[in-house]
Amino acid sequence: MGTCDCNVKDINDYLINDSNHLKLADFHLLCPIGRGGFGRVWKVRLKRQFNLNISDIRLQKNKSRIFAMKEMSKAKISLKKSIKSVANERKFLEKFNYNLLCNMYYAFQDEDTLYIIMDYLSGGDLRYHICRRNYFTEEETKFIAACITLNLNYIHERNVIHRDLKPENLVFGGDGYLHLTDFGIAMEYHPGEEGVVSASGTPGYMAPEAIINKPHDFAVDYFALGVIVYELMMGERPYQGRNRKEIREQMFSIEIQLDNDDLPDDWEDANIIDFINCLLARKKRKRLGYKNIHDVKEHPYFKDISWYQIENLTMNSPFVFDSEDNFDDSYVQQQENDSIYEGNKELYIFEVNESKLFKNFYFNIEDKYMKESEEKQKTQKETKTKTNFTSKTSNRKIGDDSEIVIHTVRNKSDKKKTAVFKGILPDSDNKVIKIMRKNSKPGNIKINLDKFHDDSI
C-alpha cells in the first residue's frame, strides 16, 4: 500500500456528496441494533419527507420514515481486503426490489465511512429466536422454508448466488415475514459457466463443494436451506465441529440422511424428511434445486403453500412478536477498538478512497424512480406512431415527416371501433385536418382529399 503525504480529507473531496445528496446529518440516529464486520447497524429516521413522485408502495406506507442504516468503516474494509465485496453488495442491492428481501433505499459516504440505508426489520434475526427457544412448530418451519425458497428463487433468477445463507442473515419484519439480507460475499453466476471458486462462507452451512474450494453454483444455497430446516426440526445442525476442518472431515466421513423415525411426534407431514435429504445431498448433481431452481417450490413438502400470498405478504404469518424491537443489545453497545489497525489508520482510508469502485457509491431510490419515469416517457414519445397519408388522386403526401397521433374511439351509432388521425398538410398553412375512417389501421392509408373542404377543418 505504501505511504503518501496526501491529506485523506483532500483526496476524498470528490467523493463526498454535494448539498443535493443525502448525508448522515439527514438522519436521526435512534439506537444501534446490530454489529457487522465493518461497523454498527443503526435504527434511524429520515428527517425530510419522501419525494411525492415516487411509486414505491413501501415508501408510501412508511409514514414514520424508519430505516436500518448499515455503517461500514473504510479503514476496516481496506484492512480486511474487502473493497470488492462491499462494492459487489452495493451493486446487487441496486438490482433488487423484492418484498422478501432487505432492500436498499439510499447509499452515501463521507470521509471515513460508507452508509447503506435499508428496510428496518424489527422482528430480529432467526439466530436470535433459535437461541431463545428450543422448539419450532411444523407450521413455523414450513413458513420459514417457504420464505427462504422465494428469496433464493428471486436472486437466482437474477444470476446471483448468496453463498452465506444462515440464520444470522435471515431477519423477521414486524409483520412476521422472513427477509434475506447481507450480500457481502454474494457472487454473480450465469448457468453454463464452470462455477464460482472460493471457500467463503460459514462452515456449518457451507455445501461440500464449497468447503473444499471446488467450483460451485446455485446448489450451495439450497444445501444451506437444508441445514436451516434440519436445525429448526432437530434442534442442531447436521454437521458439528469446532472449526472448518472438523466440520469438513465429518461431512465427508458420513452423509446425513433422515428417516421417518426422526419426525417429531407432533409433526404430521413426512414429506419434510425427503425434502431435507434431497437438499443435503453431498453430490450437487443429486441435490434438489440443481437442475431447476423451481424444483424446490414444486416438492410435495410445499403442496399446500400459497406462493402468491406469501410473496405479496397477504398470508398471516405464524410469528407474532410481543416487543417492537427484537434484537440482542448486549454487544451492539460496545465501543470501537482502533487498536486493530496496523500503522496509520488514514492510510487504509486512503486506499478505499482511491478505489474507483466507490466513486459512484451514492444511490437514491427516489432518483431512480424519477429517472425510470423520464426514460419511460421518452421511449413512449419516440415510439409514437408516425404515418404518411397519400392522396388517391394526386398521390400527394399529406403530413410528410409530421407526427400522426392515433387514438382509438368508438362510434356511438354502430359501436364499431374507429381510428382518428391527425395530420398536417404541407400546402395548407399547417392547418390540422381531422379525418375519421371506420375500421382503419395505422400504415399507408389512402384517402381522397376531394371529399374534404375547409369547413371540415
Short mmCIF file of C-alpha atoms in Angstrom, two decimals:
data_model
loop_
_atom_site.label_atom_id
_atom_site.label_comp_id
_atom_site.label_asym_id
_atom_site.label_seq_id
_atom_site.Cartn_x
_atom_site.Cartn_y
_atom_site.Cartn_z
CA MET A 1 0.00 0.00 0.00
CA GLY A 2 2.93 2.32 0.68
CA THR A 3 2.96 5.71 2.27
CA CYS A 4 1.99 9.10 0.97
CA ASP A 5 1.90 12.68 2.17
CA CYS A 6 -1.56 13.41 0.77
CA ASN A 7 -4.24 14.57 3.12
CA VAL A 8 -7.04 12.00 3.21
CA LYS A 9 -9.62 14.71 3.52
CA ASP A 10 -8.33 16.45 0.40
CA ILE A 11 -8.26 13.39 -1.84
CA ASN A 12 -11.72 12.44 -0.67
CA ASP A 13 -13.32 15.77 -1.59
CA TYR A 14 -14.57 14.47 -4.92
CA LEU A 15 -16.27 11.52 -3.21
CA ILE A 16 -18.24 13.42 -0.60
CA ASN A 17 -21.87 14.03 -1.51
CA ASP A 18 -22.82 17.54 -2.57
CA SER A 19 -25.59 19.52 -0.90
CA ASN A 20 -28.25 17.87 -3.06
CA HIS A 21 -27.32 14.35 -1.89
CA LEU A 22 -28.23 12.61 1.33
CA LYS A 23 -25.71 12.66 4.17
CA LEU A 24 -25.50 11.44 7.73
CA ALA A 25 -26.98 14.69 9.06
CA ASP A 26 -30.23 13.90 7.19
CA PHE A 27 -30.97 11.08 9.63
CA HIS A 28 -31.79 10.87 13.33
CA LEU A 29 -29.73 8.03 14.87
CA LEU A 30 -32.21 6.35 17.23
CA CYS A 31 -30.25 3.34 18.56
CA PRO A 32 -27.75 0.67 17.49
CA ILE A 33 -29.45 -2.62 16.61
CA GLY A 34 -26.58 -4.81 15.45
CA ARG A 35 -22.95 -5.08 14.53
CA GLY A 36 -21.44 -6.23 11.26
CA GLY A 37 -17.90 -6.92 10.16
CA PHE A 38 -17.19 -3.26 9.39
CA GLY A 39 -19.29 -1.34 11.91
CA ARG A 40 -22.68 -0.99 13.55
CA VAL A 41 -26.20 -1.19 12.22
CA TRP A 42 -28.46 1.62 13.40
CA LYS A 43 -32.16 2.25 13.62
CA VAL A 44 -32.60 5.69 12.03
CA ARG A 45 -35.31 8.11 10.96
CA LEU A 46 -35.12 10.16 7.79
CA LYS A 47 -35.69 13.81 8.70
CA ARG A 48 -37.24 15.04 5.44
CA GLN A 49 -40.35 13.86 3.56
CA PHE A 50 -40.18 11.46 0.64
CA ASN A 51 -40.39 12.69 -2.94
CA LEU A 52 -44.11 12.72 -3.77
CA ASN A 53 -43.48 11.49 -7.32
CA ILE A 54 -42.02 8.11 -6.35
CA SER A 55 -44.06 4.97 -6.99
CA ASP A 56 -42.58 2.56 -4.42
CA ILE A 57 -45.56 1.48 -2.32
CA ARG A 58 -43.31 0.50 0.61
CA LEU A 59 -42.04 4.05 0.95
CA GLN A 60 -45.57 5.41 0.69
CA LYS A 61 -46.60 3.17 3.60
CA ASN A 62 -43.50 4.05 5.63
CA LYS A 63 -45.01 7.18 7.18
CA SER A 64 -42.61 7.05 10.15
CA ARG A 65 -39.61 7.08 7.71
CA ILE A 66 -37.79 4.49 9.85
CA PHE A 67 -34.88 2.58 8.28
CA ALA A 68 -31.86 0.49 9.22
CA MET A 69 -28.52 2.15 8.50
CA LYS A 70 -25.50 -0.05 7.90
CA GLU A 71 -22.27 1.84 8.52
CA MET A 72 -19.00 0.44 7.20
CA SER A 73 -15.62 1.80 8.21
CA LYS A 74 -13.43 2.41 5.15
CA ALA A 75 -10.33 1.56 7.17
CA LYS A 76 -11.77 -1.82 8.24
CA ILE A 77 -12.86 -2.56 4.68
CA SER A 78 -9.32 -1.94 3.47
CA LEU A 79 -7.72 -3.80 6.39
CA LYS A 80 -9.82 -6.91 5.68
CA LYS A 81 -9.22 -6.62 1.93
CA SER A 82 -12.95 -6.43 1.30
CA ILE A 83 -13.18 -3.46 -1.07
CA LYS A 84 -14.55 -5.53 -3.97
CA SER A 85 -17.00 -7.48 -1.83
CA VAL A 86 -18.54 -4.30 -0.39
CA ALA A 87 -18.80 -2.83 -3.89
CA ASN A 88 -20.48 -6.04 -5.07
CA GLU A 89 -23.07 -5.89 -2.29
CA ARG A 90 -23.92 -2.32 -3.21
CA LYS A 91 -24.23 -3.35 -6.90
CA PHE A 92 -26.50 -6.31 -6.16
CA LEU A 93 -28.77 -4.33 -3.85
CA GLU A 94 -29.37 -1.74 -6.56
CA LYS A 95 -30.66 -4.51 -8.85
CA PHE A 96 -33.03 -5.98 -6.24
CA ASN A 97 -36.50 -4.84 -5.27
CA TYR A 98 -38.48 -7.64 -3.64
CA ASN A 99 -40.94 -7.92 -0.77
CA LEU A 100 -38.98 -10.65 1.00
CA LEU A 101 -35.52 -9.10 0.74
CA CYS A 102 -33.99 -6.45 2.95
CA ASN A 103 -33.97 -3.78 0.24
CA MET A 104 -31.70 -0.77 -0.16
CA TYR A 105 -33.17 2.74 -0.48
CA TYR A 106 -30.17 5.05 -0.17
CA ALA A 107 -26.38 4.84 -0.14
CA PHE A 108 -23.83 7.57 0.52
CA GLN A 109 -20.39 8.12 2.04
CA ASP A 110 -18.24 10.60 3.90
CA GLU A 111 -14.51 10.82 4.55
CA ASP A 112 -14.32 7.75 6.80
CA THR A 113 -17.45 5.68 6.29
CA LEU A 114 -19.79 4.09 3.76
CA TYR A 115 -23.52 4.05 4.58
CA ILE A 116 -26.36 1.91 3.23
CA ILE A 117 -29.97 2.69 4.20
CA MET A 118 -32.19 -0.39 4.14
CA ASP A 119 -35.50 -1.81 5.34
CA TYR A 120 -35.84 -1.71 9.10
CA LEU A 121 -36.87 -5.20 10.20
CA SER A 122 -37.93 -5.18 13.84
CA GLY A 123 -38.57 -8.90 14.31
CA GLY A 124 -34.95 -9.84 14.91
CA ASP A 125 -32.84 -12.38 13.04
CA LEU A 126 -33.56 -16.09 13.01
CA ARG A 127 -30.49 -16.84 15.16
CA TYR A 128 -31.88 -14.55 17.87
CA HIS A 129 -35.05 -16.67 18.01
CA ILE A 130 -33.25 -20.02 17.74
CA CYS A 131 -31.19 -19.08 20.82
CA ARG A 132 -34.31 -18.17 22.80
CA ARG A 133 -36.45 -21.18 22.08
CA ASN A 134 -35.74 -24.88 21.78
CA TYR A 135 -38.65 -25.71 19.53
CA PHE A 136 -40.25 -24.55 16.28
CA THR A 137 -43.64 -25.83 15.22
CA GLU A 138 -44.28 -27.61 11.93
CA GLU A 139 -46.21 -24.61 10.63
CA GLU A 140 -43.44 -22.16 11.58
CA THR A 141 -40.73 -24.31 10.00
CA LYS A 142 -42.60 -24.63 6.70
CA PHE A 143 -43.29 -20.89 6.60
CA ILE A 144 -39.59 -20.11 7.15
CA ALA A 145 -38.59 -22.62 4.45
CA ALA A 146 -41.09 -21.08 2.03
CA CYS A 147 -39.83 -17.51 2.63
CA ILE A 148 -36.21 -18.61 2.09
CA THR A 149 -37.14 -20.53 -1.07
CA LEU A 150 -38.85 -17.49 -2.60
CA ASN A 151 -35.84 -15.33 -1.77
CA LEU A 152 -33.45 -17.80 -3.39
CA ASN A 153 -35.62 -18.13 -6.49
CA TYR A 154 -35.64 -14.35 -6.86
CA ILE A 155 -31.88 -13.81 -6.63
CA HIS A 156 -31.01 -16.95 -8.64
CA GLU A 157 -33.22 -15.78 -11.50
CA ARG A 158 -31.03 -12.67 -11.48
CA ASN A 159 -27.85 -14.78 -11.58
CA VAL A 160 -26.71 -14.16 -8.01
CA ILE A 161 -25.54 -16.81 -5.51
CA HIS A 162 -25.88 -15.67 -1.90
CA ARG A 163 -23.20 -18.08 -0.54
CA ASP A 164 -23.75 -17.12 3.12
CA LEU A 165 -27.27 -18.29 3.87
CA LYS A 166 -27.54 -18.75 7.64
CA PRO A 167 -29.90 -17.74 10.48
CA GLU A 168 -27.93 -14.52 11.18
CA ASN A 169 -28.72 -13.31 7.64
CA LEU A 170 -32.44 -14.03 7.84
CA VAL A 171 -34.40 -11.30 9.61
CA PHE A 172 -38.08 -11.07 10.54
CA GLY A 173 -40.06 -7.96 9.78
CA GLY A 174 -42.59 -6.66 12.27
CA ASP A 175 -45.28 -8.49 10.28
CA GLY A 176 -43.59 -11.85 10.91
CA TYR A 177 -42.25 -12.35 7.39
CA LEU A 178 -38.66 -13.53 6.97
CA HIS A 179 -36.29 -11.44 4.83
CA LEU A 180 -32.89 -12.27 3.34
CA THR A 181 -30.04 -9.81 3.91
CA ASP A 182 -26.22 -9.41 3.73
CA PHE A 183 -24.85 -9.91 0.22
CA GLY A 184 -21.27 -9.28 1.31
CA ILE A 185 -19.85 -12.45 -0.27
CA ALA A 186 -22.53 -12.99 -2.91
CA MET A 187 -21.25 -13.74 -6.41
CA GLU A 188 -22.63 -13.41 -9.91
CA TYR A 189 -23.03 -16.70 -11.75
CA HIS A 190 -24.52 -17.50 -15.18
CA PRO A 191 -25.79 -21.04 -15.87
CA GLY A 192 -23.39 -22.89 -18.15
CA GLU A 193 -20.30 -21.39 -16.56
CA GLU A 194 -17.84 -23.55 -14.65
CA GLY A 195 -18.86 -22.08 -11.33
CA VAL A 196 -17.52 -19.88 -8.54
CA VAL A 197 -14.26 -20.99 -6.90
CA SER A 198 -13.96 -19.54 -3.42
CA ALA A 199 -14.16 -21.13 0.03
CA SER A 200 -16.04 -18.19 1.54
CA GLY A 201 -18.99 -18.75 3.82
CA THR A 202 -19.90 -20.03 7.27
CA PRO A 203 -18.61 -23.62 7.74
CA GLY A 204 -21.72 -25.10 9.36
CA TYR A 205 -23.84 -24.02 6.39
CA MET A 206 -21.36 -24.45 3.52
CA ALA A 207 -22.01 -27.10 0.87
CA PRO A 208 -19.39 -29.87 0.44
CA GLU A 209 -18.15 -28.50 -2.90
CA ALA A 210 -17.71 -25.02 -1.42
CA ILE A 211 -15.92 -26.10 1.76
CA ILE A 212 -13.22 -27.88 -0.29
CA ASN A 213 -12.90 -24.92 -2.66
CA LYS A 214 -14.39 -26.60 -5.74
CA PRO A 215 -16.45 -24.75 -8.41
CA HIS A 216 -19.95 -24.19 -7.11
CA ASP A 217 -23.23 -22.64 -8.22
CA PHE A 218 -26.80 -22.05 -7.03
CA ALA A 219 -26.86 -25.50 -5.40
CA VAL A 220 -24.77 -24.23 -2.44
CA ASP A 221 -27.67 -22.02 -1.34
CA TYR A 222 -30.09 -24.96 -1.39
CA PHE A 223 -27.70 -27.04 0.74
CA ALA A 224 -27.73 -24.20 3.30
CA LEU A 225 -31.55 -24.17 3.17
CA GLY A 226 -31.47 -27.88 4.03
CA VAL A 227 -29.18 -27.21 7.01
CA ILE A 228 -31.51 -24.50 8.34
CA VAL A 229 -34.68 -26.62 8.03
CA TYR A 230 -32.82 -29.55 9.66
CA GLU A 231 -31.73 -27.27 12.51
CA LEU A 232 -35.28 -25.98 13.09
CA MET A 233 -36.69 -29.52 13.25
CA MET A 234 -33.87 -31.33 15.06
CA GLY A 235 -32.53 -28.51 17.25
CA GLU A 236 -28.97 -28.74 15.92
CA ARG A 237 -27.05 -28.59 12.65
CA PRO A 238 -26.40 -31.87 10.77
CA TYR A 239 -22.61 -31.42 10.82
CA GLN A 240 -20.91 -30.30 14.02
CA GLY A 241 -17.37 -29.15 14.69
CA ARG A 242 -15.28 -26.53 16.44
CA ASN A 243 -13.74 -25.29 13.20
CA ARG A 244 -13.91 -25.67 9.43
CA LYS A 245 -11.55 -28.65 9.37
CA GLU A 246 -13.61 -30.69 11.82
CA ILE A 247 -16.86 -29.91 10.00
CA ARG A 248 -15.29 -30.82 6.65
CA GLU A 249 -13.98 -34.14 7.98
CA GLN A 250 -17.36 -35.06 9.44
CA MET A 251 -19.15 -34.04 6.24
CA PHE A 252 -17.03 -36.35 4.10
CA SER A 253 -16.97 -39.24 6.53
CA ILE A 254 -20.75 -39.66 6.70
CA GLU A 255 -23.66 -38.27 4.69
CA ILE A 256 -26.50 -37.27 7.00
CA GLN A 257 -29.85 -38.69 5.90
CA LEU A 258 -33.03 -38.68 7.98
CA ASP A 259 -35.74 -41.34 8.15
CA ASN A 260 -39.37 -41.19 9.22
CA ASP A 261 -38.46 -42.06 12.83
CA ASP A 262 -36.73 -38.66 13.07
CA LEU A 263 -40.02 -36.80 12.53
CA PRO A 264 -41.09 -35.08 15.81
CA ASP A 265 -44.05 -36.75 17.50
CA ASP A 266 -46.47 -33.86 16.95
CA TRP A 267 -45.48 -33.31 13.28
CA GLU A 268 -47.62 -34.90 10.58
CA ASP A 269 -46.12 -34.16 7.16
CA ALA A 270 -43.42 -36.76 6.49
CA ASN A 271 -42.54 -35.00 3.19
CA ILE A 272 -40.13 -32.85 5.17
CA ILE A 273 -37.83 -35.88 5.58
CA ASP A 274 -37.37 -36.32 1.83
CA PHE A 275 -37.19 -32.52 1.42
CA ILE A 276 -34.24 -32.24 3.82
CA ASN A 277 -32.47 -35.32 2.46
CA CYS A 278 -32.69 -34.05 -1.11
CA LEU A 279 -31.30 -30.65 -0.08
CA LEU A 280 -28.43 -32.18 1.91
CA ALA A 281 -27.26 -34.47 -0.88
CA ARG A 282 -23.45 -34.46 -0.86
CA LYS A 283 -23.18 -34.52 -4.66
CA LYS A 284 -24.59 -31.30 -6.03
CA ARG A 285 -25.94 -33.00 -9.18
CA LYS A 286 -28.28 -35.03 -6.97
CA ARG A 287 -29.30 -32.05 -4.86
CA LEU A 288 -32.80 -30.60 -5.04
CA GLY A 289 -32.66 -27.32 -6.97
CA TYR A 290 -29.57 -28.20 -9.02
CA LYS A 291 -31.40 -28.97 -12.29
CA ASN A 292 -34.07 -26.29 -11.97
CA ILE A 293 -34.34 -23.51 -9.42
CA HIS A 294 -38.11 -24.00 -9.31
CA ASP A 295 -37.88 -27.69 -8.34
CA VAL A 296 -37.71 -26.76 -4.66
CA LYS A 297 -41.08 -24.97 -4.83
CA GLU A 298 -42.62 -27.97 -6.58
CA HIS A 299 -41.55 -30.50 -3.93
CA PRO A 300 -44.53 -32.27 -2.21
CA TYR A 301 -43.48 -30.66 1.08
CA PHE A 302 -44.88 -27.36 -0.23
CA LYS A 303 -48.05 -28.82 -1.75
CA ASP A 304 -50.33 -26.72 0.47
CA ILE A 305 -48.33 -23.47 0.27
CA SER A 306 -49.85 -20.42 -1.42
CA TRP A 307 -46.78 -18.86 -3.02
CA TYR A 308 -48.75 -15.86 -4.26
CA GLN A 309 -49.96 -14.97 -0.76
CA ILE A 310 -46.53 -15.24 0.81
CA GLU A 311 -44.85 -13.31 -1.99
CA ASN A 312 -47.38 -10.49 -1.62
CA LEU A 313 -47.37 -10.60 2.21
CA THR A 314 -51.11 -11.30 2.41
CA MET A 315 -50.91 -14.53 4.43
CA ASN A 316 -50.99 -14.32 8.22
CA SER A 317 -47.52 -15.22 9.46
CA PRO A 318 -47.33 -17.80 12.27
CA PHE A 319 -44.83 -15.49 14.02
CA VAL A 320 -46.24 -12.81 16.31
CA PHE A 321 -43.81 -10.61 18.27
CA ASP A 322 -44.61 -9.10 21.63
CA SER A 323 -42.00 -6.35 21.56
CA GLU A 324 -41.32 -3.69 18.92
CA ASP A 325 -37.57 -4.33 18.65
CA ASN A 326 -36.34 -7.92 18.86
CA PHE A 327 -32.56 -7.88 18.99
CA ASP A 328 -29.78 -8.53 21.45
CA ASP A 329 -28.26 -5.23 22.55
CA SER A 330 -25.63 -6.83 24.79
CA TYR A 331 -22.92 -6.40 22.15
CA VAL A 332 -24.05 -3.51 19.99
CA GLN A 333 -23.19 -1.01 22.72
CA GLN A 334 -19.51 -1.98 22.67
CA GLN A 335 -17.08 0.80 21.83
CA GLU A 336 -14.98 0.71 18.67
CA ASN A 337 -11.47 -0.66 19.10
CA ASP A 338 -8.98 1.30 16.99
CA SER A 339 -6.06 -0.90 18.05
CA ILE A 340 -6.82 -3.38 15.23
CA TYR A 341 -5.28 -1.05 12.65
CA GLU A 342 -1.70 -1.68 11.70
CA GLY A 343 0.13 1.62 11.42
CA ASN A 344 -1.68 4.72 10.23
CA LYS A 345 -5.45 4.31 10.08
CA GLU A 346 -5.69 7.08 7.47
CA LEU A 347 -3.67 5.01 5.00
CA TYR A 348 -6.40 2.37 4.97
CA ILE A 349 -8.98 5.07 4.33
CA PHE A 350 -6.77 6.46 1.57
CA GLU A 351 -6.71 3.07 -0.19
CA VAL A 352 -10.50 2.82 -0.21
CA ASN A 353 -10.94 6.41 -1.39
CA GLU A 354 -8.53 5.79 -4.26
CA SER A 355 -10.59 2.78 -5.38
CA LYS A 356 -12.75 3.52 -8.42
CA LEU A 357 -15.30 1.03 -7.08
CA PHE A 358 -16.69 3.57 -4.61
CA LYS A 359 -16.73 6.69 -6.76
CA ASN A 360 -20.37 6.01 -7.69
CA PHE A 361 -21.41 4.55 -4.35
CA TYR A 362 -24.28 7.04 -3.97
CA PHE A 363 -27.79 5.64 -4.52
CA ASN A 364 -31.22 7.21 -4.09
CA ILE A 365 -34.31 5.15 -4.86
CA GLU A 366 -36.31 8.33 -5.39
CA ASP A 367 -33.88 9.48 -8.08
CA LYS A 368 -34.03 6.01 -9.62
CA TYR A 369 -37.82 6.11 -9.95
CA MET A 370 -37.72 9.61 -11.38
CA LYS A 371 -35.11 8.56 -13.93
CA GLU A 372 -37.09 5.45 -14.89
CA SER A 373 -40.24 7.57 -15.29
CA GLU A 374 -38.43 10.07 -17.53
CA GLU A 375 -36.93 7.27 -19.64
CA LYS A 376 -40.35 5.64 -19.99
CA GLN A 377 -41.92 8.90 -21.15
CA LYS A 378 -39.06 9.44 -23.60
CA THR A 379 -39.47 5.94 -25.01
CA GLN A 380 -43.22 6.41 -25.42
CA LYS A 381 -42.63 9.68 -27.24
CA GLU A 382 -40.05 8.15 -29.57
CA THR A 383 -42.28 5.19 -30.43
CA LYS A 384 -45.38 7.30 -31.08
CA THR A 385 -46.89 6.15 -34.37
CA LYS A 386 -45.82 8.10 -37.47
CA THR A 387 -47.83 7.75 -40.68
CA ASN A 388 -47.71 9.42 -44.09
CA PHE A 389 -51.11 9.93 -45.72
CA THR A 390 -51.28 9.77 -49.51
CA SER A 391 -53.90 11.33 -51.82
CA LYS A 392 -55.62 8.78 -54.05
CA THR A 393 -55.95 11.20 -56.99
CA SER A 394 -52.74 13.19 -56.98
CA ASN A 395 -50.52 10.87 -54.90
CA ARG A 396 -49.52 13.96 -52.87
CA LYS A 397 -48.10 13.32 -49.44
CA ILE A 398 -50.07 14.73 -46.57
CA GLY A 399 -48.22 15.42 -43.36
CA ASP A 400 -44.88 14.36 -44.76
CA ASP A 401 -42.41 13.89 -41.86
CA SER A 402 -45.12 15.09 -39.46
CA GLU A 403 -46.18 13.21 -36.39
CA ILE A 404 -49.52 11.41 -36.60
CA VAL A 405 -51.15 10.73 -33.24
CA ILE A 406 -53.57 7.81 -33.31
CA HIS A 407 -56.42 7.47 -30.83
CA THR A 408 -58.96 4.68 -30.69
CA VAL A 409 -62.59 5.74 -30.16
CA ARG A 410 -65.96 4.03 -30.52
CA ASN A 411 -68.72 5.22 -32.81
CA LYS A 412 -71.89 5.66 -30.76
CA SER A 413 -74.23 4.60 -33.56
CA ASP A 414 -72.81 1.28 -34.66
CA LYS A 415 -70.50 0.60 -31.68
CA LYS A 416 -67.61 -0.16 -34.06
CA LYS A 417 -64.03 0.90 -33.39
CA THR A 418 -62.91 3.96 -35.32
CA ALA A 419 -59.42 5.42 -35.67
CA VAL A 420 -58.93 9.18 -35.54
CA PHE A 421 -55.91 10.54 -37.43
CA LYS A 422 -54.42 14.00 -37.13
CA GLY A 423 -52.13 15.19 -39.92
CA ILE A 424 -50.59 18.41 -41.19
CA LEU A 425 -50.94 19.42 -44.84
CA PRO A 426 -47.68 20.85 -46.18
CA ASP A 427 -49.58 23.19 -48.53
CA SER A 428 -52.43 24.24 -46.23
CA ASP A 429 -50.72 26.75 -43.94
CA ASN A 430 -50.04 24.00 -41.42
CA LYS A 431 -53.73 23.66 -40.65
CA VAL A 432 -54.75 20.44 -38.91
CA ILE A 433 -57.39 18.27 -40.53
CA LYS A 434 -59.27 15.56 -38.70
CA ILE A 435 -60.20 12.51 -40.69
CA MET A 436 -62.36 9.70 -39.34
CA ARG A 437 -62.33 6.36 -41.08
CA LYS A 438 -64.07 3.26 -39.78
CA ASN A 439 -62.11 0.07 -39.21
CA SER A 440 -58.88 1.72 -40.34
CA LYS A 441 -55.43 0.69 -39.14
CA PRO A 442 -52.11 2.56 -38.89
CA GLY A 443 -49.99 2.37 -42.03
CA ASN A 444 -50.09 3.64 -45.60
CA ILE A 445 -53.72 4.72 -45.62
CA LYS A 446 -55.03 6.24 -48.87
CA ILE A 447 -57.79 8.82 -48.71
CA ASN A 448 -59.49 11.01 -51.29
CA LEU A 449 -58.83 14.65 -50.40
CA ASP A 450 -61.61 15.88 -52.72
CA LYS A 451 -64.14 14.85 -50.08
CA PHE A 452 -62.71 17.27 -47.56
CA HIS A 453 -63.15 21.06 -47.60
CA ASP A 454 -62.07 23.91 -45.36
CA ASP A 455 -65.30 23.68 -43.35
CA SER A 456 -64.26 20.22 -42.24
CA ILE A 457 -61.01 21.51 -40.81
#
